[in-house]
């Protein structure tokens, strides 16, 4: 990676430390957009180690971060005019929360990185500020025990860091809460759609080919009606449900997806009549597709629990699967039936 | 916002709890409160079982079956018979990930 974010070097007792800029440049924004669309997403990394922001000295705070460049950028752009050290852990290019869940953002890694960077020679104090969302992977008391540094959990969002530092490392209750607003959900949709399309495209092609074989070339005008309703079901699950998440009734993701799927099927049936087999088939297939891809969004939310998702799968996975397969069979039969 | 009602496995052993408040600090959904110098579960419905509280309890007073609340991971776990984890097993090479 060409590290365009390095602006110079700070000399310390532990040797020279790269100084990073706090303004994101065009290349950084371009990188953000690419990874959000799924390009080079798993290899968008910063070299682990110690970095400087502004003109830090031995009393400046140490902020711990992950080596996913999106995380690193989110942090440094909030530090304009602040003198601080950034300790980047090796999280294999994964963001703070996910790597904490996987155990790569951990107390062991913090201890290892404190030693490797000789942090104790760079700063006089013995405190590191860890983003709160790193807590699932970090036992604060173990960092103190093994490295002699106290862990202070900072705010969830980097944008609250300025206020947090100004108030003497005190986080307000709101700084500790995770939210999941529309703008955050929208950022995740491209990856959801990309995933859904892996299944949607083969299904659409398959349905189209079978339809044309069954009805012959003269039926091409009806072709979009065989493909688009199902294709849209994938978009409902991967994009519409994530976008409208808190406003769709039901707590269950499967129910949210199925509900929108049923509404969509109703809209299709209102403008296109395809016989009772076709109608029933779509009523079974479309809500099931929408429900399944809504359920996969649980992996991206900031609040679903494993026991809750397990419960949904236990209750609804079987009916959803039967509905999808049954619907598909009925639709295919209807192609040949009339 | 929460996914399902009260399925969360979070439990606090108040005998062991020293009321230090670490669990309350790390919880991203304000599930835990401190009352009379003891941690208590106040909003179990909001618990996402991330495990931050258990991890940071110096007294081993918290029990929660932590894991990822991700359907794809759980399906994958069912198929492979392994513990559900994020699909991003990045040790297998940078491009092999989700």
Short mmCIF file of C-alpha atoms in Angstrom, two decimals:
data_model
loop_
_atom_site.label_atom_id
_atom_site.label_comp_id
_atom_site.label_asym_id
_atom_site.label_seq_id
_atom_site.Cartn_x
_atom_site.Cartn_y
_atom_site.Cartn_z
CA UNK A 1 0.00 0.00 0.00
CA UNK A 2 1.32 3.48 -0.77
CA UNK A 3 0.94 5.13 2.57
CA UNK A 4 -0.04 8.61 1.50
CA UNK A 5 -1.36 9.37 4.97
CA UNK A 6 2.14 9.61 6.49
CA UNK A 7 3.20 13.25 6.82
CA UNK A 8 6.53 12.96 8.62
CA UNK A 9 8.30 11.46 11.58
CA UNK A 10 8.31 12.10 15.32
CA UNK A 11 11.49 11.20 17.14
CA UNK A 12 11.01 9.38 20.44
CA UNK A 13 13.04 7.34 22.92
CA UNK A 14 11.78 4.28 21.04
CA UNK A 15 12.96 5.62 17.68
CA UNK A 16 11.19 7.49 14.89
CA UNK A 17 7.38 7.20 14.77
CA UNK A 18 5.42 8.04 11.60
CA UNK A 19 3.14 11.08 11.88
CA UNK A 20 -0.19 10.59 10.13
CA UNK A 21 -2.41 13.26 8.64
CA UNK A 22 -5.91 13.92 9.93
CA UNK A 23 -7.44 15.03 6.67
CA UNK A 24 -8.70 12.28 4.39
CA UNK A 25 -7.66 12.72 0.78
CA UNK A 26 -9.28 11.68 -2.48
CA UNK A 27 -7.41 8.34 -2.39
CA UNK A 28 -8.80 7.60 1.09
CA UNK A 29 -12.38 8.38 0.02
CA UNK A 30 -11.96 6.28 -3.11
CA UNK A 31 -10.69 3.41 -0.95
CA UNK A 32 -13.70 3.74 1.36
CA UNK A 33 -16.14 3.59 -1.56
CA UNK A 34 -14.37 0.56 -3.07
CA UNK A 35 -14.42 -1.51 0.10
CA UNK A 36 -18.07 -0.62 0.69
CA UNK A 37 -18.77 -2.02 -2.78
CA UNK A 38 -16.75 -5.12 -1.92
CA UNK A 39 -13.51 -4.51 -3.79
CA UNK A 40 -10.27 -5.39 -1.95
CA UNK A 41 -12.39 -5.34 1.14
CA UNK A 42 -10.42 -7.96 3.03
CA UNK A 43 -7.07 -6.50 2.16
CA UNK A 44 -7.48 -2.84 3.08
CA UNK A 45 -4.91 -2.62 5.81
CA UNK A 46 -2.57 -0.41 7.75
CA UNK A 47 0.75 -1.76 9.07
CA UNK A 48 0.31 -2.48 12.81
CA UNK A 49 2.42 -0.38 15.17
CA UNK A 50 2.64 3.06 16.73
CA UNK A 51 1.71 6.27 14.89
CA UNK A 52 1.63 9.91 15.91
CA UNK A 53 -1.02 12.55 15.28
CA UNK A 54 -0.11 16.23 15.65
CA UNK A 55 2.89 16.75 17.95
CA UNK A 56 2.43 14.27 20.79
CA UNK A 57 4.77 14.00 23.78
CA UNK A 58 5.16 11.68 26.76
CA UNK A 59 1.90 12.90 28.31
CA UNK A 60 -0.27 12.56 25.19
CA UNK A 61 -3.06 9.97 25.16
CA UNK A 62 -2.62 6.62 23.42
CA UNK A 63 -5.57 5.56 21.25
CA UNK A 64 -5.80 1.90 20.29
CA UNK A 65 -7.21 0.98 16.87
CA UNK A 66 -7.59 -1.87 14.39
CA UNK A 67 -5.54 -2.22 11.22
CA UNK A 68 -8.54 -2.10 8.88
CA UNK A 69 -7.86 1.13 7.03
CA UNK A 70 -11.52 2.15 7.22
CA UNK A 71 -11.28 2.01 11.03
CA UNK A 72 -7.94 3.83 11.03
CA UNK A 73 -9.33 6.57 8.76
CA UNK A 74 -12.48 6.91 10.89
CA UNK A 75 -10.22 7.53 13.88
CA UNK A 76 -7.61 9.89 12.44
CA UNK A 77 -10.11 12.16 10.70
CA UNK A 78 -11.60 12.98 14.12
CA UNK A 79 -8.23 14.03 15.55
CA UNK A 80 -7.66 17.36 13.84
CA UNK A 81 -5.77 19.63 16.24
CA UNK A 82 -5.30 16.83 18.80
CA UNK A 83 -1.86 15.54 19.81
CA UNK A 84 -2.05 11.80 20.38
CA UNK A 85 -0.48 8.43 19.75
CA UNK A 86 -2.31 5.74 17.81
CA UNK A 87 -1.48 2.13 18.62
CA UNK A 88 -2.63 0.02 15.66
CA UNK A 89 -3.18 -3.65 16.51
CA UNK A 90 -2.86 -6.47 14.01
CA UNK A 91 -6.51 -7.42 13.52
CA UNK A 92 -5.92 -9.01 10.11
CA UNK A 93 -7.54 -6.06 8.37
CA UNK A 94 -10.85 -6.41 10.22
CA UNK A 95 -12.69 -3.58 12.02
CA UNK A 96 -12.66 -3.16 15.80
CA UNK A 97 -15.97 -4.77 16.71
CA UNK A 98 -15.75 -7.76 14.38
CA UNK A 99 -12.13 -8.48 15.25
CA UNK A 100 -12.96 -8.23 18.96
CA UNK A 101 -15.68 -10.83 18.39
CA UNK A 102 -13.18 -13.02 16.55
CA UNK A 103 -10.54 -12.57 19.25
CA UNK A 104 -7.87 -10.83 17.13
CA UNK A 105 -8.56 -7.46 18.80
CA UNK A 106 -7.59 -8.82 22.20
CA UNK A 107 -5.78 -8.11 25.46
CA UNK A 108 -3.01 -10.43 24.26
CA UNK A 109 -2.56 -8.41 21.07
CA UNK A 110 -2.59 -5.12 23.01
CA UNK A 111 0.09 -6.45 25.38
CA UNK A 112 2.15 -7.74 22.47
CA UNK A 113 1.87 -4.44 20.59
CA UNK A 114 2.69 -2.35 23.69
CA UNK A 115 5.89 -4.36 24.06
CA UNK A 116 6.78 -4.45 20.36
CA UNK A 117 6.45 -0.65 20.05
CA UNK A 118 8.22 0.00 23.39
CA UNK A 119 5.28 2.18 24.32
CA UNK A 120 6.53 2.44 27.91
CA UNK A 121 9.56 4.38 26.60
CA UNK A 122 7.42 6.71 24.47
CA UNK A 123 4.90 7.84 27.10
CA UNK A 124 5.30 8.64 30.79
CA UNK A 125 1.72 7.69 31.77
CA UNK A 126 0.43 4.11 31.83
CA UNK A 127 -2.99 4.31 30.18
CA UNK A 128 -4.26 3.20 26.80
CA UNK A 129 -7.66 4.26 25.46
CA UNK A 130 -9.41 1.33 23.79
CA UNK A 131 -12.54 1.86 21.71
CA UNK A 132 -15.50 0.51 23.66
CA UNK A 133 -16.49 -1.82 20.84
CA UNK A 134 -13.16 -3.60 21.33
CA UNK A 135 -14.32 -4.74 24.78
CA UNK A 136 -15.74 -8.14 23.68
CA UNK A 137 -12.16 -9.18 22.90
CA UNK A 138 -10.28 -7.38 25.66
CA UNK A 139 -10.06 -8.16 29.36
CA UNK A 140 -8.93 -4.77 30.66
CA UNK A 141 -7.55 -6.22 33.90
CA UNK A 142 -5.29 -8.60 31.94
CA UNK A 143 -3.65 -5.75 30.04
CA UNK A 144 -2.77 -4.15 33.35
CA UNK A 145 -1.52 -7.42 34.76
CA UNK A 146 0.70 -8.30 31.79
CA UNK A 147 1.80 -4.94 30.40
CA UNK A 148 1.32 -2.53 33.30
CA UNK A 149 -1.03 -0.34 31.29
CA UNK A 150 -4.53 0.58 32.42
CA UNK A 151 -7.27 0.24 29.81
CA UNK A 152 -9.75 3.09 29.65
CA UNK A 153 -12.68 2.34 27.37
CA UNK A 154 -13.28 5.29 25.11
CA UNK A 155 -16.49 6.17 23.29
CA UNK A 156 -18.14 3.87 20.73
CA UNK A 157 -17.80 6.49 17.98
CA UNK A 158 -14.52 8.21 17.08
CA UNK A 159 -16.38 11.47 16.60
CA UNK A 160 -17.01 11.62 20.36
CA UNK A 161 -13.28 11.33 21.14
CA UNK A 162 -12.66 15.06 21.23
CA UNK A 163 -15.34 15.61 23.88
CA UNK A 164 -14.21 12.48 25.74
CA UNK A 165 -10.58 13.64 25.91
CA UNK A 166 -11.58 17.19 26.81
CA UNK A 167 -13.64 15.98 29.77
CA UNK A 168 -10.71 14.00 31.17
CA UNK A 169 -11.65 10.61 29.70
CA UNK A 170 -15.26 10.58 30.82
CA UNK A 171 -17.77 9.02 28.47
CA UNK A 172 -21.38 10.11 28.72
CA UNK A 173 -24.02 7.33 28.66
CA UNK A 174 -24.84 8.22 25.05
CA UNK A 175 -21.20 7.84 24.01
CA UNK A 176 -21.43 4.27 25.30
CA UNK A 177 -24.53 3.35 23.33
CA UNK A 178 -24.49 1.82 19.86
CA UNK A 179 -27.01 3.19 17.41
CA UNK A 180 -27.83 1.93 13.95
CA UNK A 181 -29.17 4.92 12.02
CA UNK A 182 -30.33 4.92 8.40
CA UNK A 183 -27.06 6.30 7.06
CA UNK A 184 -25.08 3.45 8.66
CA UNK A 185 -27.52 0.87 7.32
CA UNK A 186 -27.34 2.33 3.82
CA UNK A 187 -23.54 1.95 3.78
CA UNK A 188 -23.96 -1.80 4.25
CA UNK A 189 -26.53 -2.37 1.52
CA UNK A 190 -24.12 -2.69 -1.47
CA UNK A 191 -22.43 -5.71 0.14
CA UNK A 192 -25.82 -7.25 0.97
CA UNK A 193 -27.01 -6.84 -2.61
CA UNK A 194 -23.76 -8.25 -3.95
CA UNK A 195 -24.22 -11.34 -1.82
CA UNK A 196 -27.88 -11.75 -2.81
CA UNK A 197 -27.08 -11.42 -6.52
CA UNK A 198 -24.93 -14.55 -6.33
CA UNK A 199 -28.20 -16.43 -5.87
CA UNK A 200 -30.57 -14.11 -7.72
CA UNK A 201 -28.82 -14.16 -11.10
CA UNK A 202 -28.70 -17.97 -11.49
CA UNK A 203 -32.33 -18.24 -10.38
CA UNK A 204 -33.48 -15.55 -12.81
CA UNK A 205 -31.57 -17.09 -15.71
CA UNK A 206 -32.86 -20.56 -14.82
CA UNK A 207 -36.48 -19.38 -14.63
CA UNK A 208 -36.12 -17.44 -17.88
CA UNK A 209 -34.65 -20.37 -19.78
CA UNK A 210 -37.29 -22.82 -18.53
CA UNK A 211 -40.05 -20.35 -19.36
CA UNK A 212 -38.84 -19.81 -22.92
CA UNK A 213 -38.40 -23.55 -23.45
CA UNK A 214 -41.91 -24.19 -22.18
CA UNK A 215 -43.71 -21.43 -24.08
CA UNK A 216 -41.60 -20.91 -27.18
CA UNK A 217 -40.13 -17.68 -28.61
CA UNK A 218 -43.52 -15.99 -29.05
CA UNK A 219 -43.89 -15.69 -25.29
CA UNK A 220 -40.94 -13.31 -24.87
CA UNK A 221 -43.24 -10.40 -23.99
CA UNK A 222 -44.22 -12.25 -20.81
CA UNK A 223 -40.61 -13.06 -19.89
CA UNK A 224 -39.99 -10.07 -17.58
CA UNK A 225 -43.03 -11.03 -15.51
CA UNK A 226 -41.47 -14.40 -14.80
CA UNK A 227 -38.11 -13.04 -13.70
CA UNK A 228 -38.49 -9.55 -12.26
CA UNK A 229 -40.84 -10.33 -9.36
CA UNK A 230 -38.37 -12.89 -7.98
CA UNK A 231 -35.34 -10.69 -8.66
CA UNK A 232 -37.04 -7.88 -6.76
CA UNK A 233 -37.59 -10.25 -3.83
CA UNK A 234 -33.81 -10.45 -3.41
CA UNK A 235 -33.60 -6.65 -3.43
CA UNK A 236 -36.36 -6.46 -0.82
CA UNK A 237 -34.39 -8.73 1.49
CA UNK A 238 -30.97 -7.24 0.83
CA UNK A 239 -31.81 -3.54 0.51
CA UNK A 240 -35.38 -2.56 1.40
CA UNK A 241 -35.56 -4.38 4.73
CA UNK A 242 -32.13 -3.09 5.89
CA UNK A 243 -33.09 0.47 4.91
CA UNK A 244 -36.52 0.43 6.55
CA UNK A 245 -35.47 -1.88 9.41
CA UNK A 246 -36.86 -0.13 12.50
CA UNK A 247 -40.04 0.98 10.73
CA UNK A 248 -41.20 -2.46 9.62
CA UNK A 249 -43.33 -4.11 12.28
CA UNK A 250 -42.20 -7.44 13.85
CA UNK A 251 -39.02 -8.05 15.77
CA UNK A 252 -38.16 -11.10 13.70
CA UNK A 253 -36.10 -10.43 10.58
CA UNK A 254 -37.77 -13.31 8.75
CA UNK A 255 -41.19 -11.82 9.46
CA UNK A 256 -40.04 -8.36 8.32
CA UNK A 257 -38.84 -9.81 5.01
CA UNK A 258 -41.85 -12.06 4.55
CA UNK A 259 -44.25 -9.17 5.21
CA UNK A 260 -42.68 -6.94 2.57
CA UNK A 261 -42.48 -9.94 0.23
CA UNK A 262 -46.21 -10.55 0.57
CA UNK A 263 -46.99 -6.88 -0.09
CA UNK A 264 -44.77 -6.96 -3.18
CA UNK A 265 -46.39 -10.16 -4.46
CA UNK A 266 -49.80 -8.56 -3.95
CA UNK A 267 -48.71 -5.57 -6.04
CA UNK A 268 -47.51 -7.87 -8.85
CA UNK A 269 -50.73 -9.87 -8.81
CA UNK A 270 -52.76 -6.67 -9.00
CA UNK A 271 -51.28 -5.83 -12.40
CA UNK A 272 -50.45 -9.24 -13.86
CA UNK A 273 -52.63 -12.33 -13.94
CA UNK A 274 -50.75 -15.56 -14.45
CA UNK A 275 -53.15 -18.31 -13.53
CA UNK A 276 -53.73 -19.83 -10.12
CA UNK A 277 -50.66 -22.12 -10.09
CA UNK A 278 -48.41 -19.22 -11.01
CA UNK A 279 -50.09 -16.99 -8.42
CA UNK A 280 -49.74 -19.51 -5.64
CA UNK A 281 -46.15 -20.26 -6.64
CA UNK A 282 -45.16 -16.61 -6.43
CA UNK A 283 -46.99 -16.15 -3.14
CA UNK A 284 -44.83 -18.94 -1.74
CA UNK A 285 -41.52 -18.12 -3.40
CA UNK A 286 -41.23 -14.35 -3.16
CA UNK A 287 -41.84 -13.87 0.58
CA UNK A 288 -39.46 -16.76 1.33
CA UNK A 289 -36.64 -15.19 -0.71
CA UNK A 290 -37.21 -11.79 0.89
CA UNK A 291 -37.32 -13.39 4.33
CA UNK A 292 -34.08 -15.31 3.86
CA UNK A 293 -32.08 -12.32 2.69
CA UNK A 294 -33.52 -10.18 5.48
CA UNK A 295 -32.30 -12.79 7.92
CA UNK A 296 -28.76 -12.64 6.54
CA UNK A 297 -28.70 -8.94 7.44
CA UNK A 298 -28.51 -10.02 11.09
CA UNK A 299 -24.78 -10.46 10.43
CA UNK A 300 -24.42 -6.74 9.80
CA UNK A 301 -26.66 -5.26 12.46
CA UNK A 302 -25.38 -3.86 15.72
CA UNK A 303 -27.92 -5.48 17.98
CA UNK A 304 -28.92 -9.06 17.07
CA UNK A 305 -27.90 -11.82 19.48
CA UNK A 306 -26.87 -15.38 18.60
CA UNK A 307 -29.62 -16.85 20.78
CA UNK A 308 -32.20 -14.62 19.08
CA UNK A 309 -31.07 -15.55 15.57
CA UNK A 310 -30.97 -19.21 16.59
CA UNK A 311 -34.53 -18.91 17.79
CA UNK A 312 -35.63 -17.41 14.47
CA UNK A 313 -33.91 -20.18 12.56
CA UNK A 314 -35.46 -22.82 14.82
CA UNK A 315 -38.95 -21.40 14.35
CA UNK A 316 -38.96 -20.35 10.72
CA UNK A 317 -36.12 -21.90 8.72
CA UNK A 318 -38.01 -25.04 7.75
CA UNK A 319 -41.29 -23.36 6.66
CA UNK A 320 -39.21 -20.78 4.74
CA UNK A 321 -37.31 -23.48 2.87
CA UNK A 322 -40.42 -25.51 2.08
CA UNK A 323 -42.22 -22.38 0.91
CA UNK A 324 -39.34 -21.43 -1.42
CA UNK A 325 -38.94 -24.87 -2.98
CA UNK A 326 -42.70 -25.45 -3.23
CA UNK A 327 -43.23 -22.04 -4.82
CA UNK A 328 -40.49 -22.61 -7.36
CA UNK A 329 -41.93 -26.00 -8.33
CA UNK A 330 -45.43 -24.55 -8.77
CA UNK A 331 -44.13 -21.70 -10.92
CA UNK A 332 -42.24 -24.10 -13.18
CA UNK A 333 -45.29 -26.36 -13.47
CA UNK A 334 -47.38 -23.32 -14.41
CA UNK A 335 -45.02 -22.58 -17.32
CA UNK A 336 -45.97 -25.91 -18.87
CA UNK A 337 -49.58 -26.00 -17.70
CA UNK A 338 -51.16 -23.43 -19.98
CA UNK B 1 -34.52 -2.25 18.59
CA UNK B 2 -33.90 -5.85 19.40
CA UNK B 3 -34.20 -9.05 17.46
CA UNK B 4 -36.28 -11.40 19.57
CA UNK B 5 -37.66 -11.30 23.07
CA UNK B 6 -35.63 -12.39 26.08
CA UNK B 7 -33.72 -15.30 24.63
CA UNK B 8 -30.44 -13.83 25.87
CA UNK B 9 -28.30 -16.03 28.10
CA UNK B 10 -26.87 -13.24 30.28
CA UNK B 11 -26.68 -13.93 34.01
CA UNK B 12 -25.00 -12.08 36.85
CA UNK B 13 -23.83 -13.79 40.03
CA UNK B 14 -24.36 -11.07 42.63
CA UNK B 15 -22.38 -12.95 45.28
CA UNK B 16 -19.24 -12.51 43.23
CA UNK B 17 -20.09 -9.01 41.95
CA UNK B 18 -18.09 -6.24 43.59
CA UNK B 19 -20.09 -3.46 41.93
CA UNK B 20 -17.11 -1.99 40.07
CA UNK B 21 -19.29 -1.02 37.10
CA UNK B 22 -16.94 -2.27 34.41
CA UNK B 23 -19.73 -4.34 32.82
CA UNK B 24 -21.98 -1.31 32.64
CA UNK B 25 -19.23 0.73 30.98
CA UNK B 26 -18.53 -1.76 28.20
CA UNK B 27 -22.13 -2.70 27.38
CA UNK B 28 -23.14 -1.13 24.04
CA UNK B 29 -26.87 -1.43 24.78
CA UNK B 30 -27.13 -0.27 28.39
CA UNK B 31 -28.36 -3.70 29.47
CA UNK B 32 -26.71 -3.56 32.88
CA UNK B 33 -27.27 -1.09 35.71
CA UNK B 34 -25.61 -0.79 39.11
CA UNK B 35 -28.07 -0.85 41.99
CA UNK B 36 -27.00 -0.97 45.65
CA UNK B 37 -23.41 -1.61 44.58
CA UNK B 38 -24.34 -4.65 42.53
CA UNK B 39 -24.67 -5.12 38.80
CA UNK B 40 -28.21 -6.01 37.72
CA UNK B 41 -29.66 -6.92 34.33
CA UNK B 42 -32.05 -4.15 33.48
CA UNK B 43 -32.83 -4.58 29.76
CA UNK B 44 -32.33 -8.25 28.89
CA UNK B 45 -34.28 -7.84 25.62
CA UNK B 46 -31.52 -5.59 24.33
CA UNK B 47 -28.66 -7.96 25.14
CA UNK B 48 -26.85 -9.05 21.99
CA UNK B 49 -24.56 -11.50 23.79
CA UNK B 50 -21.37 -9.83 22.59
CA UNK B 51 -19.59 -10.96 25.75
CA UNK B 52 -17.92 -7.62 26.57
CA UNK B 53 -19.24 -7.64 30.15
CA UNK B 54 -18.09 -11.17 30.90
CA UNK B 55 -14.69 -10.51 29.35
CA UNK B 56 -14.15 -7.41 31.48
CA UNK B 57 -15.47 -8.68 34.80
CA UNK B 58 -12.40 -9.11 37.04
CA UNK B 59 -14.45 -11.25 39.46
CA UNK B 60 -15.88 -13.81 37.05
CA UNK B 61 -19.39 -12.79 38.11
CA UNK B 62 -20.94 -12.72 34.64
CA UNK B 63 -22.02 -15.63 32.52
CA UNK B 64 -23.21 -15.19 28.94
CA UNK B 65 -23.07 -17.51 25.97
CA UNK B 66 -21.28 -15.04 23.72
CA UNK B 67 -21.14 -15.34 19.97
CA UNK B 68 -22.06 -13.73 16.68
CA UNK B 69 -25.71 -12.91 16.04
CA UNK B 70 -25.33 -13.61 12.34
CA UNK B 71 -27.63 -16.00 10.48
CA UNK B 72 -25.07 -16.88 7.79
CA UNK B 73 -22.52 -17.79 10.46
CA UNK B 74 -25.06 -19.90 12.33
CA UNK B 75 -26.11 -21.70 9.12
CA UNK B 76 -22.46 -22.28 8.27
CA UNK B 77 -21.87 -23.60 11.79
CA UNK B 78 -24.79 -26.03 11.34
CA UNK B 79 -23.36 -27.31 8.06
CA UNK B 80 -19.73 -27.61 9.13
CA UNK B 81 -20.55 -28.67 12.69
CA UNK B 82 -18.21 -26.02 14.06
CA UNK B 83 -18.75 -23.06 16.36
CA UNK B 84 -20.39 -20.21 14.38
CA UNK B 85 -17.89 -17.47 13.55
CA UNK B 86 -17.85 -14.57 11.13
CA UNK B 87 -17.23 -15.77 7.59
CA UNK B 88 -14.17 -13.57 7.45
CA UNK B 89 -11.65 -16.25 8.41
CA UNK B 90 -8.86 -14.08 7.18
CA UNK B 91 -6.07 -16.39 8.23
CA UNK B 92 -6.81 -18.42 5.14
CA UNK B 93 -5.55 -15.62 2.89
CA UNK B 94 -6.75 -12.12 2.22
CA UNK B 95 -8.98 -12.87 -0.76
CA UNK B 96 -10.59 -15.96 0.74
CA UNK B 97 -12.70 -13.78 3.02
CA UNK B 98 -16.30 -12.70 2.87
#
